[in-house]
PDB file of C-alpha atoms and ligand atoms in Angstrom:
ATOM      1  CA  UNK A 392      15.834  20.823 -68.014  1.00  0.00           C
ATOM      2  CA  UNK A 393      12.272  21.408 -69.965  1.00  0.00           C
ATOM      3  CA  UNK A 394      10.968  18.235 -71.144  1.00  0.00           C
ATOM      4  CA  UNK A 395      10.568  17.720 -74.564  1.00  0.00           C
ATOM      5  CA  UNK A 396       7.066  19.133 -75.999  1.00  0.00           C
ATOM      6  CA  UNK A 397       4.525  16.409 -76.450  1.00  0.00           C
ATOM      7  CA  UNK A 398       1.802  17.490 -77.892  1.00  0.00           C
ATOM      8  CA  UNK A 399      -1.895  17.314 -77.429  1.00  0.00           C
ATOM      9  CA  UNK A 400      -4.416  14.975 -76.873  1.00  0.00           C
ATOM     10  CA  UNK A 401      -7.852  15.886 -79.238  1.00  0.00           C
ATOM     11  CA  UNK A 402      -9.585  15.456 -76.054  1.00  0.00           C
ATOM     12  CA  UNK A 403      -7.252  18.434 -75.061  1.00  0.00           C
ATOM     13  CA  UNK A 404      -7.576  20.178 -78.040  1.00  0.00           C
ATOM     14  CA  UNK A 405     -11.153  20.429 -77.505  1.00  0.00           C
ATOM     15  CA  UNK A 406     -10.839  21.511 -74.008  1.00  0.00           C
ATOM     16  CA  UNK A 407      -8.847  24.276 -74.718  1.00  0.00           C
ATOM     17  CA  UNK A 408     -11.435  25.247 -76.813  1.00  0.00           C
ATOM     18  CA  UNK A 409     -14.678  25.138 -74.568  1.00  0.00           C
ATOM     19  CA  UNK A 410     -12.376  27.063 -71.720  1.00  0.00           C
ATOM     20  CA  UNK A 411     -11.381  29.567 -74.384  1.00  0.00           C
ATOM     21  CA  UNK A 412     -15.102  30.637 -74.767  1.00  0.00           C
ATOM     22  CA  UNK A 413     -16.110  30.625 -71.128  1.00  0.00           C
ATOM     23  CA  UNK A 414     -18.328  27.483 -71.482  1.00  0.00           C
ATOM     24  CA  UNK A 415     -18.672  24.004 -69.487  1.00  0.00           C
ATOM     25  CA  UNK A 416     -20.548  21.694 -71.705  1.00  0.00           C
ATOM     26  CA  UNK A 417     -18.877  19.983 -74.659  1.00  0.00           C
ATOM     27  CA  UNK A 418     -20.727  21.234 -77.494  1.00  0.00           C
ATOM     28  CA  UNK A 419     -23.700  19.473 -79.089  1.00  0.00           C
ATOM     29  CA  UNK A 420     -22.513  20.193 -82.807  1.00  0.00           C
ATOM     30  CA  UNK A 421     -18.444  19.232 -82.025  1.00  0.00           C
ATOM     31  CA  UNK A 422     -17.204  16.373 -82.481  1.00  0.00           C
ATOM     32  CA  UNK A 423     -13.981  13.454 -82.192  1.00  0.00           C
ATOM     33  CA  UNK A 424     -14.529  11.498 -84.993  1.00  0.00           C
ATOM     34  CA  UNK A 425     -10.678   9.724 -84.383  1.00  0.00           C
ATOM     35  CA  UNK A 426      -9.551  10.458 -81.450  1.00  0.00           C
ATOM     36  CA  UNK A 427      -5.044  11.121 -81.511  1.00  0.00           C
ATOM     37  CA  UNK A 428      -2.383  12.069 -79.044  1.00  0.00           C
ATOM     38  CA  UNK A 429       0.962  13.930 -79.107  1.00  0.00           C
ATOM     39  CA  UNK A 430      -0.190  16.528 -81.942  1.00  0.00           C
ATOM     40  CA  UNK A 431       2.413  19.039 -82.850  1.00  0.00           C
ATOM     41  CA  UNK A 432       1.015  19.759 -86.418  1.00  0.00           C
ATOM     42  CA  UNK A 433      -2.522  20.063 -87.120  1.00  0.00           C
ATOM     43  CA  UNK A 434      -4.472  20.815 -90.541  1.00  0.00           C
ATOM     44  CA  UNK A 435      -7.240  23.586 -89.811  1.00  0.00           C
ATOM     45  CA  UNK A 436     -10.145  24.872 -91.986  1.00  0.00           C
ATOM     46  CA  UNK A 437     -13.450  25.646 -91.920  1.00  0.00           C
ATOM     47  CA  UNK A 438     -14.355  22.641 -94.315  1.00  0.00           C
ATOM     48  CA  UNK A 439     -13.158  19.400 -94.239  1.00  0.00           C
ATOM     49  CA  UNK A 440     -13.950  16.279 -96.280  1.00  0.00           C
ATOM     50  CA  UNK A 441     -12.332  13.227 -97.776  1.00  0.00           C
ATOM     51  CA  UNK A 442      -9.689  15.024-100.140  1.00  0.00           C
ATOM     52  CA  UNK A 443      -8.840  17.177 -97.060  1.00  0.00           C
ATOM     53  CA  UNK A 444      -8.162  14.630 -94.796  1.00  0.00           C
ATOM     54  CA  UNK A 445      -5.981  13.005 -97.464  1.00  0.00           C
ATOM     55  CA  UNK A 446      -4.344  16.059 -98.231  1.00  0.00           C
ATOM     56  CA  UNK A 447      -3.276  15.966 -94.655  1.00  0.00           C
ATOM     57  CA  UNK A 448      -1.915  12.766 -94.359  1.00  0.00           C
ATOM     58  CA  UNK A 449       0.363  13.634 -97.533  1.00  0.00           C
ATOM     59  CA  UNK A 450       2.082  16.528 -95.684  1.00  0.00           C
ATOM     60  CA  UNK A 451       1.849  14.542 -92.298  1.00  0.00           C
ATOM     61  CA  UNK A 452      -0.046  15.973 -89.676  1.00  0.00           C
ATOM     62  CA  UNK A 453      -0.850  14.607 -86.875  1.00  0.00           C
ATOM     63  CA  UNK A 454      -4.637  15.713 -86.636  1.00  0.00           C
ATOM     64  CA  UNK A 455      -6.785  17.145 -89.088  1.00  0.00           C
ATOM     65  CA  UNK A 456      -9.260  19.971 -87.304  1.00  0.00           C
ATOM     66  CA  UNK A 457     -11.980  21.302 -89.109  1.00  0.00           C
ATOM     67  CA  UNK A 458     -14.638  24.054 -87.905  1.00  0.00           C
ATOM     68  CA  UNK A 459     -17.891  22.884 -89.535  1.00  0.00           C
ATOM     69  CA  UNK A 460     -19.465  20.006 -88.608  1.00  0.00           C
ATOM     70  CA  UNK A 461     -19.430  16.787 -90.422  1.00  0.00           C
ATOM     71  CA  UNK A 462     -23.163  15.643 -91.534  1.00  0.00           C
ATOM     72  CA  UNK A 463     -22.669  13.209 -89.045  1.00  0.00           C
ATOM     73  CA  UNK A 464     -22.762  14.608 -86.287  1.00  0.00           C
ATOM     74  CA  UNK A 465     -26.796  13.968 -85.107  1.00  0.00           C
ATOM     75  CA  UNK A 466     -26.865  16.106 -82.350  1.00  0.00           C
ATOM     76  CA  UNK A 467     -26.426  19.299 -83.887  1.00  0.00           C
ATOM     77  CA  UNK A 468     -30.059  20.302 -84.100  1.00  0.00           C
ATOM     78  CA  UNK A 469     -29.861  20.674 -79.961  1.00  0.00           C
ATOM     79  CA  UNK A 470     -26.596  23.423 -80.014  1.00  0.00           C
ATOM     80  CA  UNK A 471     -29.613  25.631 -81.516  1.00  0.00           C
ATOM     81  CA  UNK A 472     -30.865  25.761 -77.874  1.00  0.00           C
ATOM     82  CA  UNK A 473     -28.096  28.596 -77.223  1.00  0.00           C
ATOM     83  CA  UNK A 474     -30.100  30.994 -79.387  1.00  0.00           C
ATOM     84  CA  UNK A 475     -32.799  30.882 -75.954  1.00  0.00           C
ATOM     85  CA  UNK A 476     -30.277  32.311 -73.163  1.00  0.00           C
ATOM     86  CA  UNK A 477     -28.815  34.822 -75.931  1.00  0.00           C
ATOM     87  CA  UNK A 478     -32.493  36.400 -77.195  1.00  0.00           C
ATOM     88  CA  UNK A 479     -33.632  35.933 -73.640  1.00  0.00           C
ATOM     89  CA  UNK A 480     -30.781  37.781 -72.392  1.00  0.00           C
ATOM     90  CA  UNK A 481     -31.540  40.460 -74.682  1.00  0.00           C
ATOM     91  CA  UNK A 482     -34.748  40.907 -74.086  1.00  0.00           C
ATOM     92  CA  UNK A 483     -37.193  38.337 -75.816  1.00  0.00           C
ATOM     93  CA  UNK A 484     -39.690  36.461 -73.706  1.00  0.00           C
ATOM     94  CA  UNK A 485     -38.482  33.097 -72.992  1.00  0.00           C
ATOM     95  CA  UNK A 486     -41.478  30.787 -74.391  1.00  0.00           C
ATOM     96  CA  UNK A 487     -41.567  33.475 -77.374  1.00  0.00           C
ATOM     97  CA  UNK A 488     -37.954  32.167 -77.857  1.00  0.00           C
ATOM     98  CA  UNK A 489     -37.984  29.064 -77.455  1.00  0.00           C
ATOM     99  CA  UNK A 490     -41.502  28.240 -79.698  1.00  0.00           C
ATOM    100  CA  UNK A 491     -39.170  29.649 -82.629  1.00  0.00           C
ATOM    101  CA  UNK A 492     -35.891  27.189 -82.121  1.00  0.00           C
ATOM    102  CA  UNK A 493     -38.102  24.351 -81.736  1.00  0.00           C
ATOM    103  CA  UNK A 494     -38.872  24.851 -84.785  1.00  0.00           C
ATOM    104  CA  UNK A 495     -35.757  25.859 -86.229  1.00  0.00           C
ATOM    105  CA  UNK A 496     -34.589  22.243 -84.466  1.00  0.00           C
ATOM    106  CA  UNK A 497     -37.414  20.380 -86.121  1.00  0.00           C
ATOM    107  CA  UNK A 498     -36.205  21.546 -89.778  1.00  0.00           C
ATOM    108  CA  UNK A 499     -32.367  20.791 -88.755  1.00  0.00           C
ATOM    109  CA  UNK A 500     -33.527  17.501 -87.436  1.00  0.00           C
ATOM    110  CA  UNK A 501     -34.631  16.548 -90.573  1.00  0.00           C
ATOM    111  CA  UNK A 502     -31.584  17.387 -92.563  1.00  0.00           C
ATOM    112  CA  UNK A 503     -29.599  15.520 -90.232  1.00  0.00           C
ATOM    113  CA  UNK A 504     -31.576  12.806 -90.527  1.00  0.00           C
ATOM    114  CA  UNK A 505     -31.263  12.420 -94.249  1.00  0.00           C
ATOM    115  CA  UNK A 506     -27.191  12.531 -94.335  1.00  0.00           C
ATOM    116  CA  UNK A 507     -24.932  10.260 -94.559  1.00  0.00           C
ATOM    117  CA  UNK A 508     -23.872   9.147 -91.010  1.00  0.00           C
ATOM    118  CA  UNK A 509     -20.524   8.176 -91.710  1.00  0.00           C
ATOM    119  CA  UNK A 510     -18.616   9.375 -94.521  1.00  0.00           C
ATOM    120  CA  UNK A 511     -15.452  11.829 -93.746  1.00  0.00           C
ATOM    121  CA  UNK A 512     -15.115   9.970 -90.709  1.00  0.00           C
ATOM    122  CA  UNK A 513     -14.759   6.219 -92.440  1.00  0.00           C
ATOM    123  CA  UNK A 514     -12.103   7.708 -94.372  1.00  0.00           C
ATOM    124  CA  UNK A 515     -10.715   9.211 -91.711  1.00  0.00           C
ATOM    125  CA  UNK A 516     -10.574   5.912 -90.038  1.00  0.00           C
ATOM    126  CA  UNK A 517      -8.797   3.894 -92.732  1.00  0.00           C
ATOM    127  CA  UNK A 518      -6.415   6.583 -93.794  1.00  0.00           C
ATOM    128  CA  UNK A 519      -5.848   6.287 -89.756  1.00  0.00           C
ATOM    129  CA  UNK A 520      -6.066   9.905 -89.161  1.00  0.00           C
ATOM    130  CA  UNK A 521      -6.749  11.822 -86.307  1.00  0.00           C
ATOM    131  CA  UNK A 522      -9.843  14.303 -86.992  1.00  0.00           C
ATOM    132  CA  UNK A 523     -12.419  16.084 -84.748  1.00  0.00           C
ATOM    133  CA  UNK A 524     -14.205  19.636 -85.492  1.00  0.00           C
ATOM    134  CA  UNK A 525     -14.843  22.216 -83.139  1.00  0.00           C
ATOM    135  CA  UNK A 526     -17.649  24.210 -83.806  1.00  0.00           C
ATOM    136  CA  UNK A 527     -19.916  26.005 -81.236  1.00  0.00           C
ATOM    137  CA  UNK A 528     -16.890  27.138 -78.799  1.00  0.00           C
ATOM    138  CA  UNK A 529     -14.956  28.947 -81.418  1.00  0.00           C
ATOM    139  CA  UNK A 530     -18.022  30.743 -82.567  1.00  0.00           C
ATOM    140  CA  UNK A 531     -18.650  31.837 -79.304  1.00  0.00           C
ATOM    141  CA  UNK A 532     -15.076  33.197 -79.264  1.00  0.00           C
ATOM    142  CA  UNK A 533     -16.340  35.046 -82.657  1.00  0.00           C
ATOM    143  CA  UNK A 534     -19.677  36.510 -80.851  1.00  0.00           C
ATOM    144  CA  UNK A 535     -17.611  37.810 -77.963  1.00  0.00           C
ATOM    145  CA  UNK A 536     -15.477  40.043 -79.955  1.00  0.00           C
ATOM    146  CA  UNK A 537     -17.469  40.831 -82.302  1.00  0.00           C
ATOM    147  CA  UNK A 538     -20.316  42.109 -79.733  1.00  0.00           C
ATOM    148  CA  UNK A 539     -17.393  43.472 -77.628  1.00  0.00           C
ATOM    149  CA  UNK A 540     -16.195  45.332 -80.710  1.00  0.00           C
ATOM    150  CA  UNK A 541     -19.798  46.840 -81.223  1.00  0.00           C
ATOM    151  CA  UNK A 542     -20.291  48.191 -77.362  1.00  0.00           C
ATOM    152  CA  UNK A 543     -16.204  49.279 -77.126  1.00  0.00           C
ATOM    153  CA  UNK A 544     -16.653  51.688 -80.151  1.00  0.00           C
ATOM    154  CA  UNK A 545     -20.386  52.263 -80.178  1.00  0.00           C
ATOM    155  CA  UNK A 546     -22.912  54.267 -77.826  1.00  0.00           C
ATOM    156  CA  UNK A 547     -26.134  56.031 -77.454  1.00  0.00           C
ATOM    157  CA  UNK A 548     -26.661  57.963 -80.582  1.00  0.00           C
ATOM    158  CA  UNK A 549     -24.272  55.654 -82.964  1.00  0.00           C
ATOM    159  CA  UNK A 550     -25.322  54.906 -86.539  1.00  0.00           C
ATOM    160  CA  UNK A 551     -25.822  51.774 -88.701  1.00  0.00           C
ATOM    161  CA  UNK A 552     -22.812  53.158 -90.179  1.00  0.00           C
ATOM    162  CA  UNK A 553     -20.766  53.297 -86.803  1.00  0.00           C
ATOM    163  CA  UNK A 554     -21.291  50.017 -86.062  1.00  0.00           C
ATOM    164  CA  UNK A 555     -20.030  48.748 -89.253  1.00  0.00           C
ATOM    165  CA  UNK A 556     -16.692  50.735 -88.698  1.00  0.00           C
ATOM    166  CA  UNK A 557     -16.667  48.898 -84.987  1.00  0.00           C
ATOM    167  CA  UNK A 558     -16.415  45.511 -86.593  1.00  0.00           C
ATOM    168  CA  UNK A 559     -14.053  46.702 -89.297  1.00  0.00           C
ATOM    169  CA  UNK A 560     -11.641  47.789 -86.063  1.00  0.00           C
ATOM    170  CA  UNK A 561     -11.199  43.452 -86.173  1.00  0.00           C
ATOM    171  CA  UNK A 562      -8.530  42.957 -88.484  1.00  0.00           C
ATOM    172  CA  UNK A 563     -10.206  39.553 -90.513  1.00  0.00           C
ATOM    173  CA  UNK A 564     -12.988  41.803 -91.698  1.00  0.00           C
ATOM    174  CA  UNK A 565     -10.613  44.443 -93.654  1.00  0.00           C
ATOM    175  CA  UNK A 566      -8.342  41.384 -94.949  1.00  0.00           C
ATOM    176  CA  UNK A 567     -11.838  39.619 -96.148  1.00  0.00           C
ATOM    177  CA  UNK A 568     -12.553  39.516 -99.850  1.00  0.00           C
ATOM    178  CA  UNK A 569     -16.273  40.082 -98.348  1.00  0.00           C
ATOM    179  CA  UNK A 570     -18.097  43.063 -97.040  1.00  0.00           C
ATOM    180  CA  UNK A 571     -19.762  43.793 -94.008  1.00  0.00           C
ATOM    181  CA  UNK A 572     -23.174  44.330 -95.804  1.00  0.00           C
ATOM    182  CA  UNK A 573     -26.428  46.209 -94.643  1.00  0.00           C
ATOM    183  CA  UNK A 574     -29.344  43.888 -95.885  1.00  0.00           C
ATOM    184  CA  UNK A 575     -32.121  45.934 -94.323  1.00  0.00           C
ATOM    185  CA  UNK A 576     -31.967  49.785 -93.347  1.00  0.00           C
ATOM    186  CA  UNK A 577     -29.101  52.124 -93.983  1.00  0.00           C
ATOM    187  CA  UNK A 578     -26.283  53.819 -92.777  1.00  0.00           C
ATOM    188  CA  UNK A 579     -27.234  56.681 -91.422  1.00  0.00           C
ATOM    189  CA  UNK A 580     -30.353  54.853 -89.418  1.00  0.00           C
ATOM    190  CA  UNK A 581     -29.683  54.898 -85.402  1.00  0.00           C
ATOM    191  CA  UNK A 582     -28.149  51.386 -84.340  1.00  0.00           C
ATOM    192  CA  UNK A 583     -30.112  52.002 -81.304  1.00  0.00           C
ATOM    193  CA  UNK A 584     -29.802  48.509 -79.021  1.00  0.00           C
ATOM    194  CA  UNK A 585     -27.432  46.031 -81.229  1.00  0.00           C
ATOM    195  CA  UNK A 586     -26.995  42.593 -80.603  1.00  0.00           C
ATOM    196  CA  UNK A 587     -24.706  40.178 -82.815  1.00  0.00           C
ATOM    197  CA  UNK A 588     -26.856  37.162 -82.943  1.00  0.00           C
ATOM    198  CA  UNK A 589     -24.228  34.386 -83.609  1.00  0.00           C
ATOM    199  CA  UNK A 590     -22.579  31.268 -81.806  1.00  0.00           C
ATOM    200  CA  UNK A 591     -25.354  29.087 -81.448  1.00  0.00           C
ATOM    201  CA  UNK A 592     -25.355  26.439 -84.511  1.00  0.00           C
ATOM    202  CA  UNK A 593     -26.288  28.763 -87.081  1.00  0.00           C
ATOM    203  CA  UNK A 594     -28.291  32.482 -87.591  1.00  0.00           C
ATOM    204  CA  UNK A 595     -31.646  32.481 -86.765  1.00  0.00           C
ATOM    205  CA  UNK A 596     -33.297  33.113 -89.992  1.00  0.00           C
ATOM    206  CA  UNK A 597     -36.400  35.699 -90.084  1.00  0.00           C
ATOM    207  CA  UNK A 598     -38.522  34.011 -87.103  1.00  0.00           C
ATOM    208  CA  UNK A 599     -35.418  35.114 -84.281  1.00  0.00           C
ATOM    209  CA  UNK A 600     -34.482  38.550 -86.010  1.00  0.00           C
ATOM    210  CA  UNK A 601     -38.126  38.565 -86.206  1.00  0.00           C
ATOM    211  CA  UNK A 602     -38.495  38.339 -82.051  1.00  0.00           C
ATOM    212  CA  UNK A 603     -35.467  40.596 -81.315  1.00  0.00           C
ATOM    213  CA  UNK A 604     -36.822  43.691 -83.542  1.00  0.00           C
ATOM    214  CA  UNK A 605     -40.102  43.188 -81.619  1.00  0.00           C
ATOM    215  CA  UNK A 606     -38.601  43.111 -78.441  1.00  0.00           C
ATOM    216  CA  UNK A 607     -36.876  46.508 -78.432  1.00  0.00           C
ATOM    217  CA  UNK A 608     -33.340  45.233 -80.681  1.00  0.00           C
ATOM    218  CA  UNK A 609     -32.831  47.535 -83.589  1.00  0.00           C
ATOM    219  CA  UNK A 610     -30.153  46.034 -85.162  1.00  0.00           C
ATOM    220  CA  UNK A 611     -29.369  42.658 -85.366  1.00  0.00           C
ATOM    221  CA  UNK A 612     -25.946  41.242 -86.405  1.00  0.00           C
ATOM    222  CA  UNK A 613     -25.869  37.826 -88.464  1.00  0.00           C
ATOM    223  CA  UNK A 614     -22.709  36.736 -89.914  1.00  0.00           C
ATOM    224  CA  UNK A 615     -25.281  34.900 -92.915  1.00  0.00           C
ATOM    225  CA  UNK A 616     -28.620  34.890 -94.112  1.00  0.00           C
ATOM    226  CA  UNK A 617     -30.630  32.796 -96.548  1.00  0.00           C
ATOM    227  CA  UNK A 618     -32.044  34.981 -99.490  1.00  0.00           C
ATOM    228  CA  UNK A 619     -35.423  33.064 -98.670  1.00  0.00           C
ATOM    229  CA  UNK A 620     -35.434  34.328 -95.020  1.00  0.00           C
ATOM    230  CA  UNK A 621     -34.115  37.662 -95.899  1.00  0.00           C
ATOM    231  CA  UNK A 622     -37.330  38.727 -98.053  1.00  0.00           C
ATOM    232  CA  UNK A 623     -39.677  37.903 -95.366  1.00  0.00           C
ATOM    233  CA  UNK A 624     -37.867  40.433 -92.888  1.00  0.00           C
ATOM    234  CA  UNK A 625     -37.035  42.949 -95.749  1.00  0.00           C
ATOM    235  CA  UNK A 626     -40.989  42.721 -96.313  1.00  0.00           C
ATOM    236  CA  UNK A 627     -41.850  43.178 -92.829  1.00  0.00           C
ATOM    237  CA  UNK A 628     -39.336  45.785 -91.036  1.00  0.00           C
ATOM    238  CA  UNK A 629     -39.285  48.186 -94.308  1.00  0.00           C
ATOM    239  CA  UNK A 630     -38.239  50.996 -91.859  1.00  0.00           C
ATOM    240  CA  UNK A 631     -36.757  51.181 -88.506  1.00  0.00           C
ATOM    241  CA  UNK A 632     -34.696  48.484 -87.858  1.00  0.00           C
ATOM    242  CA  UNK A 633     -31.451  47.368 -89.615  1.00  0.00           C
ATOM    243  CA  UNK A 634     -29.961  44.119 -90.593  1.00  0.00           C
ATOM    244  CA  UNK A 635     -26.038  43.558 -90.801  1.00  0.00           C
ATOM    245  CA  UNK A 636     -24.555  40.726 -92.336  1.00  0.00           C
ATOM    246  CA  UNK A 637     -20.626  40.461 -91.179  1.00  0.00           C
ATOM    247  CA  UNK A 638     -19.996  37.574 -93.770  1.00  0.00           C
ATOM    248  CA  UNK A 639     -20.071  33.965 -92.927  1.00  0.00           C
ATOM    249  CA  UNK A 640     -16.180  32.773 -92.950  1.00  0.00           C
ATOM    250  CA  UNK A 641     -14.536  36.200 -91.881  1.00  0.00           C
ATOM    251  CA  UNK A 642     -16.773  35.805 -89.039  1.00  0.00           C
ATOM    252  CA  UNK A 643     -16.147  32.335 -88.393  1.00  0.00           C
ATOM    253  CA  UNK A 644     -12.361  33.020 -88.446  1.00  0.00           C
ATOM    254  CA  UNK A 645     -12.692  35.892 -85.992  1.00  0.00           C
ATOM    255  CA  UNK A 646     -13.670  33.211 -83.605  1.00  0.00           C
ATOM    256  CA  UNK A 647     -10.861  31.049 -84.975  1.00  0.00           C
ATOM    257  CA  UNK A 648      -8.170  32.913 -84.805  1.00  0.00           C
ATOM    258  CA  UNK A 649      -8.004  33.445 -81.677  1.00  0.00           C
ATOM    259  CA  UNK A 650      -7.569  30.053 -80.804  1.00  0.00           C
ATOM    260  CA  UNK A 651      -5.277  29.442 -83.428  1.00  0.00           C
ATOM    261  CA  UNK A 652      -2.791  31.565 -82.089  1.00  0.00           C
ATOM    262  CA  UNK A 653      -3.127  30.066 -78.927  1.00  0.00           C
ATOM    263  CA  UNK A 654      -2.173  26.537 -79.788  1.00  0.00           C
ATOM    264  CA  UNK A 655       0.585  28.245 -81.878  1.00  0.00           C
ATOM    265  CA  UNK A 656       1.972  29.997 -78.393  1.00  0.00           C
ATOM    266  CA  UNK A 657       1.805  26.689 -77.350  1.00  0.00           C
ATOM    267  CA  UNK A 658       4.224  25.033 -79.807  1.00  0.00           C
ATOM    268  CA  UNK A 659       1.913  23.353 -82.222  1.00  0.00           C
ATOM    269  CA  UNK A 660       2.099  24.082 -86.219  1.00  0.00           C
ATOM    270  CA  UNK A 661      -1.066  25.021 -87.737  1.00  0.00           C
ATOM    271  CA  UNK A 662      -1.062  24.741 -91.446  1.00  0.00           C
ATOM    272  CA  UNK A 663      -4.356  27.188 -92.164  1.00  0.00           C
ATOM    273  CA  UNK A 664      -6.716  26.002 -95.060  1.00  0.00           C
ATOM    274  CA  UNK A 665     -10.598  26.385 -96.124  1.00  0.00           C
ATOM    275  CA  UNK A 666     -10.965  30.086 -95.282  1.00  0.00           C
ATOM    276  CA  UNK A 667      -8.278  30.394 -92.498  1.00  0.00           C
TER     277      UNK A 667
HETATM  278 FE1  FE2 B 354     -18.802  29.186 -87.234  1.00  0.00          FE
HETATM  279 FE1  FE2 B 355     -19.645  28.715 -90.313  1.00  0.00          FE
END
């Protein structure tokens, strides 16, 4: 006889996780805040604070799982590193890279500092709730399709406009209440080489799309974009190269979902909230 299903451990959710994406490392901008054991019914979304943990204690889960990271969680200013090995790998010069997320981590780093260091999870604590968030591995999930979405229905000679319809073939993006929106260039504009620049903390504002464009990338794929950052690219790429933006939570739950489902094949009950 099959024994009984027991659930998971966090530790095990997490795991799942960084295997899911192909990665080794536990992830500098995930985090157990309370660790739990034998979950069979988790709360998932994107964002999760106070009210949401409560809100899961009321219709008793076991663990409450969100994407984002809490404000807490100090080391997230080093999961910007990934941005290096994914420009490099695409053709920017290494120190070029990295002199741009150093200072990208030097702005984070002072955010982080300022926040509180212990909110959600206090509450967490006394309401006696498991709750962890899983952030870079489930992105990385997201890149991967999304990129292999680009290259399965894209090739030499494709258009801005073709590579829109490739990341409409993933189903989140047509059940979005967003659009997939062209921020700089148009439609008909050759993709040329395209890259989706996501799954390492967060986009990489004008100074990264600034390095891939220079480096032979013509269209560059963030799933957001500050207006701020934006205007300085729109003002210095006028022609010639193209910036997508696939929407920020459609494109976090196309890295989601995936894993979603698998802890569903697995017998656990995933009550979806926050953009899921
Ligand atoms: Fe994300
Ligand atoms: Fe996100």
């Amino acid at each position: 006889m099959d024994k009984p299903f027991r659930g998971l451990t966090t530790e095990e959710l997490m795991d799942l996780a960084i295997k899911m994406a192909g990665q080794t490392q536990f992830p500098a901008d995930s985090r157990i805040y309370v660790p739990g054991k034998n979950i069979k019914k988790t709360l998932f979304g994107i964002d999760i604070g106070v009210a949401e943990l409560h809100v899961g204690k009321q219709i008793g889960v076991d663990c409450v799982v969100a994407h984002h990271p809490d404000p807490s969680v100090l080391t997230f200013p080093d999961v910007l590193d990934l941005h290096v090995p994914l420009a490099v790998k695409n053709g920017v010069p290494e120190n070029e890279a990295r002199a741009a997320v150093d200072a990208m981590k030097e702005r984070n780093a002072f955010v982080r500092h300022s926040a509180n260091y212990d909110h959600a999870p206090s509450f967490a604590r006394l309401l006696n709730m498991p709750f962890m968030n899983i952030h870079n591995p489930l992105d990385e999930i997201g890149r991967q399709r999304m990129q292999q979405a680009v290259d399965t229905h894209c090739s030499h000679g494709s258009t801005v406009a073709d590579v829109v319809d490739a990341l409409y073939t993933l189903p989140e993006f047509t059940q979005a209440p967003t659009s997939i929106e062209v921020r700089i260039g148009k439609l008909d504009n050759p993709a040329g080489k395209t890259v989706v620049v996501h799954g390492a903390g967060t986009n990489g504002g004008a100074a990264l799309a600034r390095l891939y464009y220079n480096h032979g990338v013509d269209t560059v794929i963030y799933i957001h974009i500050s207006y701020g950052e934006f205007l300085k690219l729109k003002e210095e790429f006028p022609l010639g190269k193209n910036l997508i933006i696939s929407g920020h939570i459609v494109s976090d739950a196309v890295g989601i979902n995936p894993y979603i489902e698998r802890l569903e094949s697995m017998g656990i009950e995933v009550v979806r909230v926050s953009g899921l």
